[in-house]
Amino acid sequence: MNIKAPTNTQYLELYSKYPQTLVCPCKQISMNYDTFISIEYTFHQVCTSVFISQGWIDFLTEEYYVNDLYIDDYRLTSIFTFQTLSTFCGLVKQTISNRLSQFNSNQYVSAFAIPSEIFDPQVQTLVDQFKLSTTNDFLLSLATIRDTTQSNALFSAQITNYEMYLLGGRGYAYTYPMSYGDCSCSLSATCIEQSSMFRYSNGRVLYSVPGMYTGCYIVESLLQSNLKCFYNQTCINKVLSYYATPSSMNITALDNSLPSNFFPNSTLEEVINEMMVEQFIPSVIYNSYYNACQPTECTYTYPAKNSIIYIVTTLIGLLGGLITVLKLIIPPVVMFIRKKQERSQLDIGKRYNNFLRLLYASLDANTSYFF
């Protein structure tokens, strides 16, 4: 059976009835993924928060100019920490956008229309591969940068891993590795300690910021930090109270009530390992695929159901054919058998006559002997 230019509804009805034999060639056998796939995504809320804005970073930077600070004071290191966090947010956004553009331009090849029950799992596999490859490629690039930095013991621009000293009058300099806790930056690039604010006059700790760390490299300490303080308005207000200049911005805590794949105390490395993405939301539109495929026709076969009339007619036809065949076969067979019998009777007569002749000849010979 042939159906010309079937609609999507017709095709699905036919497939439900004749899944084994239905064939519908596509008029267009290839199409871009974005013809039928749309992928939306949402980022961790910090990437849309005030804490990565230029206004927040400018506020942190201003403190550097109005206050005397130790090099490892949170009010100084936080400038670089949030700059780096902002960079990560921008980097993952750009990476996903670029990879999604490449993904959308890929070609889906389909010589024949396929039903939604097969099409949807195929497309979901494509989406899963996109997420996995995008994440793995990003993390591989990040790991390469981290390994290169650590293996070559590169100097931190913020002088957080080595201190440099000049020998007076000789023009020579030497370096001394910094330590965080009991960990030396000469032995490990991942040394960290709690990030704190200090009184400059005597070095006394004013406040240690929960979840935030400083260490040999800004990136390494950031990855081991978490944002639990910034989910708590009281903690934020406590931190801001040690700044000389009050912020003109409305600094509000991250919303802990929003659904998330992460916890407030999840390390930023855990967040970045997921590309800072809360969820990918693929939308697959089967109708768009089918319309792009645009089958010109569908063909299928099916076993016919035999009615009583059809069965009787068929039997009569078979009997008529059988009679015709017998008419053709039986006469030659009968003639053959008859001839066979006639030949047998002639042979018996001949043998009998020969026997009599021999007998008479023998009797004649014996009679002449006696007489």
mmCIF file of C-alpha atoms in Angstrom:
data_model
loop_
_atom_site.group_PDB
_atom_site.id
_atom_site.type_symbol
_atom_site.label_atom_id
_atom_site.label_comp_id
_atom_site.label_asym_id
_atom_site.label_seq_id
_atom_site.Cartn_x
_atom_site.Cartn_y
_atom_site.Cartn_z
ATOM 1 C CA MET A 1 0.000 0.000 0.000
ATOM 2 C CA ASN A 2 1.156 3.562 -0.771
ATOM 3 C CA ILE A 3 0.215 6.764 1.059
ATOM 4 C CA LYS A 4 1.288 9.990 -0.651
ATOM 5 C CA ALA A 5 2.730 12.850 1.461
ATOM 6 C CA PRO A 6 1.516 11.497 4.818
ATOM 7 C CA THR A 7 1.036 13.903 7.697
ATOM 8 C CA ASN A 8 2.764 13.351 11.025
ATOM 9 C CA THR A 9 -0.466 12.028 12.503
ATOM 10 C CA GLN A 10 -0.979 9.626 9.595
ATOM 11 C CA TYR A 11 2.593 8.405 9.869
ATOM 12 C CA LEU A 12 2.328 7.676 13.583
ATOM 13 C CA GLU A 13 -0.974 5.851 13.058
ATOM 14 C CA LEU A 14 0.540 3.747 10.282
ATOM 15 C CA TYR A 15 3.616 2.998 12.394
ATOM 16 C CA SER A 16 1.453 1.838 15.290
ATOM 17 C CA LYS A 17 -0.236 -0.659 12.933
ATOM 18 C CA TYR A 18 2.597 -1.717 10.619
ATOM 19 C CA PRO A 19 5.888 -1.101 12.463
ATOM 20 C CA GLN A 20 7.739 -3.913 10.703
ATOM 21 C CA THR A 21 6.960 -3.032 7.094
ATOM 22 C CA LEU A 22 6.344 0.739 7.056
ATOM 23 C CA VAL A 23 8.919 2.666 4.989
ATOM 24 C CA CYS A 24 8.750 6.441 4.505
ATOM 25 C CA PRO A 25 11.757 7.953 2.639
ATOM 26 C CA CYS A 26 12.683 11.495 3.699
ATOM 27 C CA LYS A 27 12.673 14.207 1.066
ATOM 28 C CA GLN A 28 15.418 15.966 3.076
ATOM 29 C CA ILE A 29 17.773 13.425 4.592
ATOM 30 C CA SER A 30 19.947 15.822 6.658
ATOM 31 C CA MET A 31 19.141 18.772 8.877
ATOM 32 C CA ASN A 32 20.827 20.892 11.568
ATOM 33 C CA TYR A 33 20.323 19.843 15.168
ATOM 34 C CA ASP A 34 18.742 23.193 15.985
ATOM 35 C CA THR A 35 15.916 22.286 13.609
ATOM 36 C CA PHE A 36 14.411 20.150 16.342
ATOM 37 C CA ILE A 37 16.570 20.616 19.483
ATOM 38 C CA SER A 38 16.657 23.609 21.787
ATOM 39 C CA ILE A 39 18.943 23.516 24.843
ATOM 40 C CA GLU A 40 18.464 26.030 27.633
ATOM 41 C CA TYR A 41 20.592 26.111 30.778
ATOM 42 C CA THR A 42 20.724 27.841 34.132
ATOM 43 C CA PHE A 43 23.858 28.764 36.063
ATOM 44 C CA HIS A 44 24.605 28.777 39.757
ATOM 45 C CA GLN A 45 23.017 31.913 41.147
ATOM 46 C CA VAL A 46 26.375 33.424 42.069
ATOM 47 C CA CYS A 47 26.989 33.966 38.341
ATOM 48 C CA THR A 48 24.048 36.368 38.198
ATOM 49 C CA SER A 49 24.608 37.905 41.617
ATOM 50 C CA VAL A 50 26.095 41.190 42.742
ATOM 51 C CA PHE A 51 29.225 39.342 43.895
ATOM 52 C CA ILE A 52 30.655 39.090 40.388
ATOM 53 C CA SER A 53 29.598 42.560 39.276
ATOM 54 C CA GLN A 54 32.106 45.256 38.471
ATOM 55 C CA GLY A 55 30.482 47.466 41.111
ATOM 56 C CA TRP A 56 31.253 44.901 43.832
ATOM 57 C CA ILE A 57 34.845 44.487 42.673
ATOM 58 C CA ASP A 58 35.291 48.274 42.528
ATOM 59 C CA PHE A 59 33.999 48.506 46.094
ATOM 60 C CA LEU A 60 36.520 45.873 47.238
ATOM 61 C CA THR A 61 39.342 47.623 45.365
ATOM 62 C CA GLU A 62 38.563 50.972 46.982
ATOM 63 C CA GLU A 63 39.386 49.513 50.394
ATOM 64 C CA TYR A 64 42.925 48.833 49.184
ATOM 65 C CA TYR A 65 43.517 52.557 48.690
ATOM 66 C CA VAL A 66 42.022 53.822 51.944
ATOM 67 C CA ASN A 67 43.330 51.247 54.396
ATOM 68 C CA ASP A 68 46.667 49.715 55.299
ATOM 69 C CA LEU A 69 46.387 45.960 54.753
ATOM 70 C CA TYR A 70 48.558 42.890 55.102
ATOM 71 C CA ILE A 71 49.187 41.023 51.865
ATOM 72 C CA ASP A 72 47.096 38.069 53.053
ATOM 73 C CA ASP A 73 44.278 40.184 54.520
ATOM 74 C CA TYR A 74 40.871 39.133 53.187
ATOM 75 C CA ARG A 75 40.078 42.725 52.266
ATOM 76 C CA LEU A 76 42.973 42.549 49.795
ATOM 77 C CA THR A 77 42.821 38.938 48.608
ATOM 78 C CA SER A 78 39.038 39.151 48.118
ATOM 79 C CA ILE A 79 39.618 41.574 45.224
ATOM 80 C CA PHE A 80 41.440 38.874 43.282
ATOM 81 C CA THR A 81 39.157 36.104 44.555
ATOM 82 C CA PHE A 82 35.997 37.709 43.201
ATOM 83 C CA GLN A 83 37.730 38.818 40.012
ATOM 84 C CA THR A 84 38.663 35.169 39.455
ATOM 85 C CA LEU A 85 35.154 33.993 40.318
ATOM 86 C CA SER A 86 33.720 36.506 37.839
ATOM 87 C CA THR A 87 36.180 35.262 35.220
ATOM 88 C CA PHE A 88 35.087 31.665 35.766
ATOM 89 C CA CYS A 89 31.430 32.632 35.347
ATOM 90 C CA GLY A 90 32.198 34.477 32.120
ATOM 91 C CA LEU A 91 34.408 31.662 30.872
ATOM 92 C CA VAL A 92 31.849 28.893 31.358
ATOM 93 C CA LYS A 93 29.140 31.034 29.773
ATOM 94 C CA GLN A 94 31.289 31.688 26.718
ATOM 95 C CA THR A 95 32.418 28.064 26.508
ATOM 96 C CA ILE A 96 28.881 26.693 26.600
ATOM 97 C CA SER A 97 27.666 29.304 24.107
ATOM 98 C CA ASN A 98 30.445 28.431 21.645
ATOM 99 C CA ARG A 99 29.988 24.691 22.012
ATOM 100 C CA LEU A 100 26.229 25.025 21.676
ATOM 101 C CA SER A 101 26.665 26.923 18.407
ATOM 102 C CA GLN A 102 28.836 24.081 17.117
ATOM 103 C CA PHE A 103 26.343 21.508 18.358
ATOM 104 C CA ASN A 104 23.411 23.246 16.682
ATOM 105 C CA SER A 105 25.195 23.289 13.330
ATOM 106 C CA ASN A 106 25.853 19.529 13.375
ATOM 107 C CA GLN A 107 23.892 17.485 10.851
ATOM 108 C CA TYR A 108 21.335 14.861 11.774
ATOM 109 C CA VAL A 109 21.066 12.328 8.943
ATOM 110 C CA SER A 110 17.890 10.334 8.473
ATOM 111 C CA ALA A 111 17.138 8.640 5.143
ATOM 112 C CA PHE A 112 13.772 7.431 6.407
ATOM 113 C CA ALA A 113 11.299 8.896 8.856
ATOM 114 C CA ILE A 114 11.596 7.376 12.311
ATOM 115 C CA PRO A 115 8.924 7.360 15.022
ATOM 116 C CA SER A 116 9.123 9.521 18.128
ATOM 117 C CA GLU A 117 9.659 6.491 20.374
ATOM 118 C CA ILE A 118 12.986 5.895 18.607
ATOM 119 C CA PHE A 119 13.793 9.514 17.776
ATOM 120 C CA ASP A 120 13.489 10.921 21.319
ATOM 121 C CA PRO A 121 16.023 8.525 22.951
ATOM 122 C CA GLN A 122 18.461 9.153 20.084
ATOM 123 C CA VAL A 123 18.254 12.904 20.593
ATOM 124 C CA GLN A 124 18.595 12.551 24.372
ATOM 125 C CA THR A 125 21.825 10.642 23.767
ATOM 126 C CA LEU A 126 23.080 13.508 21.590
ATOM 127 C CA VAL A 127 22.275 16.004 24.356
ATOM 128 C CA ASP A 128 24.016 13.858 26.989
ATOM 129 C CA GLN A 129 27.099 13.595 24.776
ATOM 130 C CA PHE A 130 27.085 17.373 24.316
ATOM 131 C CA LYS A 131 26.999 17.996 28.076
ATOM 132 C CA LEU A 132 29.693 15.412 28.779
ATOM 133 C CA SER A 133 32.098 16.522 26.044
ATOM 134 C CA THR A 134 31.658 20.229 26.858
ATOM 135 C CA THR A 135 32.344 19.666 30.546
ATOM 136 C CA ASN A 136 35.282 17.317 29.965
ATOM 137 C CA ASP A 137 36.962 19.649 27.468
ATOM 138 C CA PHE A 138 36.591 22.622 29.814
ATOM 139 C CA LEU A 139 37.971 20.726 32.803
ATOM 140 C CA LEU A 140 40.844 19.368 30.715
ATOM 141 C CA SER A 141 41.853 22.911 29.762
ATOM 142 C CA LEU A 142 41.609 24.042 33.379
ATOM 143 C CA ALA A 143 43.645 21.057 34.595
ATOM 144 C CA THR A 144 46.335 21.778 31.993
ATOM 145 C CA ILE A 145 46.659 25.370 33.192
ATOM 146 C CA ARG A 146 46.789 24.322 36.838
ATOM 147 C CA ASP A 147 49.359 21.594 36.193
ATOM 148 C CA THR A 148 51.540 23.928 34.133
ATOM 149 C CA THR A 149 51.426 26.597 36.831
ATOM 150 C CA GLN A 150 52.221 24.182 39.639
ATOM 151 C CA SER A 151 54.903 22.135 37.896
ATOM 152 C CA ASN A 152 56.798 25.259 36.855
ATOM 153 C CA ALA A 153 56.348 26.976 40.239
ATOM 154 C CA LEU A 154 55.286 30.169 38.501
ATOM 155 C CA PHE A 155 55.295 33.331 40.554
ATOM 156 C CA SER A 156 51.908 34.594 41.595
ATOM 157 C CA ALA A 157 51.267 38.175 40.487
ATOM 158 C CA GLN A 158 49.826 38.831 43.948
ATOM 159 C CA ILE A 159 53.040 37.521 45.592
ATOM 160 C CA THR A 160 51.097 34.842 47.435
ATOM 161 C CA ASN A 161 53.463 31.904 46.892
ATOM 162 C CA TYR A 162 56.961 33.390 47.120
ATOM 163 C CA GLU A 163 58.360 36.489 48.728
ATOM 164 C CA MET A 164 61.174 38.253 46.935
ATOM 165 C CA TYR A 165 64.002 40.008 48.752
ATOM 166 C CA LEU A 166 66.682 42.285 47.356
ATOM 167 C CA LEU A 167 70.179 42.087 48.747
ATOM 168 C CA GLY A 168 71.166 45.596 49.633
ATOM 169 C CA GLY A 169 73.558 47.310 47.261
ATOM 170 C CA ARG A 170 74.302 44.245 45.144
ATOM 171 C CA GLY A 171 71.312 44.135 42.832
ATOM 172 C CA TYR A 172 70.635 40.501 43.699
ATOM 173 C CA ALA A 173 67.286 39.071 44.679
ATOM 174 C CA TYR A 174 66.326 35.845 46.313
ATOM 175 C CA THR A 175 62.997 34.225 46.952
ATOM 176 C CA TYR A 176 61.515 32.655 50.007
ATOM 177 C CA PRO A 177 58.509 30.301 49.824
ATOM 178 C CA MET A 178 55.465 31.346 51.774
ATOM 179 C CA SER A 179 53.692 28.963 54.107
ATOM 180 C CA TYR A 180 50.030 28.566 54.956
ATOM 181 C CA GLY A 181 49.532 26.669 58.159
ATOM 182 C CA ASP A 182 52.076 23.856 58.114
ATOM 183 C CA CYS A 183 52.175 23.733 54.307
ATOM 184 C CA SER A 184 54.953 25.327 52.257
ATOM 185 C CA CYS A 185 54.324 26.635 48.742
ATOM 186 C CA SER A 186 57.688 25.152 47.739
ATOM 187 C CA LEU A 187 56.212 21.695 48.293
ATOM 188 C CA SER A 188 52.589 22.140 47.273
ATOM 189 C CA ALA A 189 50.653 24.682 45.255
ATOM 190 C CA THR A 190 47.433 23.859 47.084
ATOM 191 C CA CYS A 191 48.419 25.141 50.527
ATOM 192 C CA ILE A 192 45.628 27.192 52.105
ATOM 193 C CA GLU A 193 44.530 28.733 55.382
ATOM 194 C CA GLN A 194 41.430 30.503 56.628
ATOM 195 C CA SER A 195 41.049 33.931 55.063
ATOM 196 C CA SER A 196 40.965 36.596 57.766
ATOM 197 C CA MET A 197 41.015 40.335 58.312
ATOM 198 C CA PHE A 198 43.782 41.710 60.533
ATOM 199 C CA ARG A 199 44.411 44.804 62.583
ATOM 200 C CA TYR A 200 47.334 46.369 60.771
ATOM 201 C CA SER A 201 48.933 47.823 63.887
ATOM 202 C CA ASN A 202 49.467 44.528 65.688
ATOM 203 C CA GLY A 203 48.422 41.744 63.289
ATOM 204 C CA ARG A 204 45.544 40.613 65.490
ATOM 205 C CA VAL A 205 42.783 38.717 63.689
ATOM 206 C CA LEU A 206 39.645 40.820 63.489
ATOM 207 C CA TYR A 207 37.426 38.287 61.743
ATOM 208 C CA SER A 208 37.888 35.029 59.842
ATOM 209 C CA VAL A 209 35.474 34.753 56.912
ATOM 210 C CA PRO A 210 33.695 31.359 57.020
ATOM 211 C CA GLY A 211 34.338 29.191 53.978
ATOM 212 C CA MET A 212 36.899 31.510 52.378
ATOM 213 C CA TYR A 213 40.578 30.614 52.068
ATOM 214 C CA THR A 214 43.789 32.167 50.918
ATOM 215 C CA GLY A 215 46.812 30.268 49.663
ATOM 216 C CA CYS A 216 49.716 29.958 47.255
ATOM 217 C CA TYR A 217 47.607 30.729 44.192
ATOM 218 C CA ILE A 218 44.325 32.603 43.986
ATOM 219 C CA VAL A 219 42.793 29.932 41.739
ATOM 220 C CA GLU A 220 43.757 27.076 44.062
ATOM 221 C CA SER A 221 42.457 28.791 47.184
ATOM 222 C CA LEU A 222 39.247 29.817 45.387
ATOM 223 C CA LEU A 223 38.574 26.241 44.285
ATOM 224 C CA GLN A 224 38.823 25.069 47.898
ATOM 225 C CA SER A 225 36.599 27.871 49.197
ATOM 226 C CA ASN A 226 32.819 27.854 49.488
ATOM 227 C CA LEU A 227 30.145 30.538 49.549
ATOM 228 C CA LYS A 228 28.361 29.702 52.788
ATOM 229 C CA CYS A 229 29.068 33.164 54.234
ATOM 230 C CA PHE A 230 27.401 34.753 51.211
ATOM 231 C CA TYR A 231 24.217 32.769 51.790
ATOM 232 C CA ASN A 232 23.977 34.436 55.200
ATOM 233 C CA GLN A 233 23.099 38.124 55.433
ATOM 234 C CA THR A 234 24.444 38.352 58.971
ATOM 235 C CA CYS A 235 27.829 37.041 57.829
ATOM 236 C CA ILE A 236 27.901 39.495 54.915
ATOM 237 C CA ASN A 237 27.067 42.411 57.197
ATOM 238 C CA LYS A 238 29.803 41.307 59.599
ATOM 239 C CA VAL A 239 32.382 41.291 56.778
ATOM 240 C CA LEU A 240 31.240 44.679 55.476
ATOM 241 C CA SER A 241 31.522 46.185 58.951
ATOM 242 C CA TYR A 242 35.319 45.982 58.702
ATOM 243 C CA TYR A 243 35.470 48.044 55.526
ATOM 244 C CA ALA A 244 36.368 51.684 55.926
ATOM 245 C CA THR A 245 33.966 52.862 53.227
ATOM 246 C CA PRO A 246 30.348 51.690 53.361
ATOM 247 C CA SER A 247 28.986 50.214 50.184
ATOM 248 C CA SER A 248 26.495 52.219 48.153
ATOM 249 C CA MET A 249 25.233 48.960 46.671
ATOM 250 C CA ASN A 250 22.446 46.790 48.013
ATOM 251 C CA ILE A 251 24.418 43.714 49.037
ATOM 252 C CA THR A 252 21.974 40.865 49.651
ATOM 253 C CA ALA A 253 22.746 37.255 50.421
ATOM 254 C CA LEU A 254 22.354 34.433 47.939
ATOM 255 C CA ASP A 255 18.946 32.776 48.146
ATOM 256 C CA ASN A 256 19.225 29.460 49.967
ATOM 257 C CA SER A 257 15.581 28.629 49.176
ATOM 258 C CA LEU A 258 16.150 28.353 45.426
ATOM 259 C CA PRO A 259 16.337 24.782 44.073
ATOM 260 C CA SER A 260 19.943 23.867 43.424
ATOM 261 C CA ASN A 261 22.207 20.914 42.747
ATOM 262 C CA PHE A 262 24.729 22.420 45.153
ATOM 263 C CA PHE A 263 24.873 23.181 48.855
ATOM 264 C CA PRO A 264 25.982 26.461 50.454
ATOM 265 C CA ASN A 265 29.099 24.656 51.679
ATOM 266 C CA SER A 266 29.856 22.988 48.323
ATOM 267 C CA THR A 267 33.373 23.927 47.300
ATOM 268 C CA LEU A 268 33.707 26.107 44.245
ATOM 269 C CA GLU A 269 35.714 23.303 42.664
ATOM 270 C CA GLU A 270 32.616 21.097 42.915
ATOM 271 C CA VAL A 271 30.553 23.859 41.324
ATOM 272 C CA ILE A 272 33.073 24.506 38.550
ATOM 273 C CA ASN A 273 33.393 20.778 37.848
ATOM 274 C CA GLU A 274 29.757 21.015 36.720
ATOM 275 C CA MET A 275 30.526 24.066 34.559
ATOM 276 C CA MET A 276 28.664 26.076 37.237
ATOM 277 C CA VAL A 277 25.469 24.850 35.585
ATOM 278 C CA GLU A 278 22.453 24.000 37.701
ATOM 279 C CA GLN A 279 20.682 22.215 34.873
ATOM 280 C CA PHE A 280 20.506 21.772 31.144
ATOM 281 C CA ILE A 281 16.960 21.901 29.802
ATOM 282 C CA PRO A 282 16.693 20.257 26.375
ATOM 283 C CA SER A 283 13.539 20.666 24.339
ATOM 284 C CA VAL A 284 12.999 18.161 21.533
ATOM 285 C CA ILE A 285 10.341 19.000 18.946
ATOM 286 C CA TYR A 286 9.476 15.859 17.001
ATOM 287 C CA ASN A 287 7.034 17.681 14.710
ATOM 288 C CA SER A 288 9.856 19.955 13.531
ATOM 289 C CA TYR A 289 11.968 16.924 12.677
ATOM 290 C CA TYR A 290 9.131 15.265 10.767
ATOM 291 C CA ASN A 291 8.318 18.446 8.854
ATOM 292 C CA ALA A 292 11.979 18.797 7.870
ATOM 293 C CA CYS A 293 12.150 15.127 6.846
ATOM 294 C CA GLN A 294 8.975 15.654 4.776
ATOM 295 C CA PRO A 295 8.329 12.079 3.562
ATOM 296 C CA THR A 296 7.026 12.032 -0.003
ATOM 297 C CA GLU A 297 5.203 8.750 0.521
ATOM 298 C CA CYS A 298 4.863 5.806 2.826
ATOM 299 C CA THR A 299 4.664 2.186 1.729
ATOM 300 C CA TYR A 300 3.725 -0.814 3.783
ATOM 301 C CA THR A 301 2.503 -4.384 3.438
ATOM 302 C CA TYR A 302 0.088 -6.353 5.557
ATOM 303 C CA PRO A 303 -1.395 -9.887 5.577
ATOM 304 C CA ALA A 304 -4.919 -9.915 4.057
ATOM 305 C CA LYS A 305 -7.779 -11.364 6.087
ATOM 306 C CA ASN A 306 -9.556 -14.191 4.123
ATOM 307 C CA SER A 307 -13.371 -14.092 4.018
ATOM 308 C CA ILE A 308 -15.615 -17.172 3.589
ATOM 309 C CA ILE A 309 -16.309 -16.255 -0.026
ATOM 310 C CA TYR A 310 -12.581 -15.907 -0.674
ATOM 311 C CA ILE A 311 -11.880 -19.279 0.938
ATOM 312 C CA VAL A 312 -14.663 -21.063 -1.061
ATOM 313 C CA THR A 313 -13.540 -19.424 -4.287
ATOM 314 C CA THR A 314 -9.962 -20.417 -3.607
ATOM 315 C CA LEU A 315 -10.943 -24.025 -2.896
ATOM 316 C CA ILE A 316 -13.003 -24.204 -6.086
ATOM 317 C CA GLY A 317 -10.092 -22.811 -7.996
ATOM 318 C CA LEU A 318 -7.771 -25.347 -6.434
ATOM 319 C CA LEU A 319 -10.174 -28.219 -7.224
ATOM 320 C CA GLY A 320 -10.600 -27.008 -10.785
ATOM 321 C CA GLY A 321 -6.885 -26.837 -11.200
ATOM 322 C CA LEU A 322 -6.457 -30.278 -9.661
ATOM 323 C CA ILE A 323 -9.042 -31.785 -12.046
ATOM 324 C CA THR A 324 -7.314 -30.193 -14.999
ATOM 325 C CA VAL A 325 -3.982 -31.583 -13.885
ATOM 326 C CA LEU A 326 -5.464 -35.057 -13.408
ATOM 327 C CA LYS A 327 -7.015 -34.923 -16.876
ATOM 328 C CA LEU A 328 -3.597 -34.256 -18.281
ATOM 329 C CA ILE A 329 -1.775 -36.862 -16.214
ATOM 330 C CA ILE A 330 -4.149 -39.853 -15.889
ATOM 331 C CA PRO A 331 -4.660 -40.796 -19.611
ATOM 332 C CA PRO A 332 -0.929 -41.151 -20.330
ATOM 333 C CA VAL A 333 -0.476 -43.096 -17.103
ATOM 334 C CA VAL A 334 -3.325 -45.495 -17.978
ATOM 335 C CA MET A 335 -1.982 -45.988 -21.480
ATOM 336 C CA PHE A 336 1.458 -46.663 -20.088
ATOM 337 C CA ILE A 337 0.133 -49.270 -17.658
ATOM 338 C CA ARG A 338 -2.004 -50.914 -20.366
ATOM 339 C CA LYS A 339 0.907 -51.146 -22.751
ATOM 340 C CA LYS A 340 2.999 -52.559 -19.966
ATOM 341 C CA GLN A 341 0.403 -55.252 -19.330
ATOM 342 C CA GLU A 342 0.046 -56.054 -23.061
ATOM 343 C CA ARG A 343 3.798 -56.432 -23.382
ATOM 344 C CA SER A 344 3.818 -58.731 -20.390
ATOM 345 C CA GLN A 345 1.087 -60.931 -21.906
ATOM 346 C CA LEU A 346 2.911 -61.125 -25.269
ATOM 347 C CA ASP A 347 6.114 -62.085 -23.506
ATOM 348 C CA ILE A 348 4.313 -64.847 -21.593
ATOM 349 C CA GLY A 349 2.730 -66.175 -24.839
ATOM 350 C CA LYS A 350 6.042 -66.179 -26.608
ATOM 351 C CA ARG A 351 7.731 -68.001 -23.771
ATOM 352 C CA TYR A 352 4.883 -70.547 -23.686
ATOM 353 C CA ASN A 353 5.086 -71.187 -27.449
ATOM 354 C CA ASN A 354 8.849 -71.582 -27.263
ATOM 355 C CA PHE A 355 8.437 -74.039 -24.436
ATOM 356 C CA LEU A 356 5.959 -76.125 -26.483
ATOM 357 C CA ARG A 357 8.250 -76.133 -29.496
ATOM 358 C CA LEU A 358 11.137 -77.346 -27.391
ATOM 359 C CA LEU A 359 8.926 -79.994 -25.817
ATOM 360 C CA TYR A 360 7.652 -81.272 -29.186
ATOM 361 C CA ALA A 361 11.162 -81.307 -30.580
ATOM 362 C CA SER A 362 12.345 -83.360 -27.635
ATOM 363 C CA LEU A 363 9.483 -85.841 -27.988
ATOM 364 C CA ASP A 364 10.135 -86.275 -31.705
ATOM 365 C CA ALA A 365 13.794 -86.996 -31.066
ATOM 366 C CA ASN A 366 13.055 -89.616 -28.419
ATOM 367 C CA THR A 367 10.414 -91.375 -30.565
ATOM 368 C CA SER A 368 12.768 -91.793 -33.512
ATOM 369 C CA TYR A 369 15.338 -93.326 -31.163
ATOM 370 C CA PHE A 370 12.986 -96.074 -30.040
ATOM 371 C CA PHE A 371 11.755 -96.886 -33.510
#
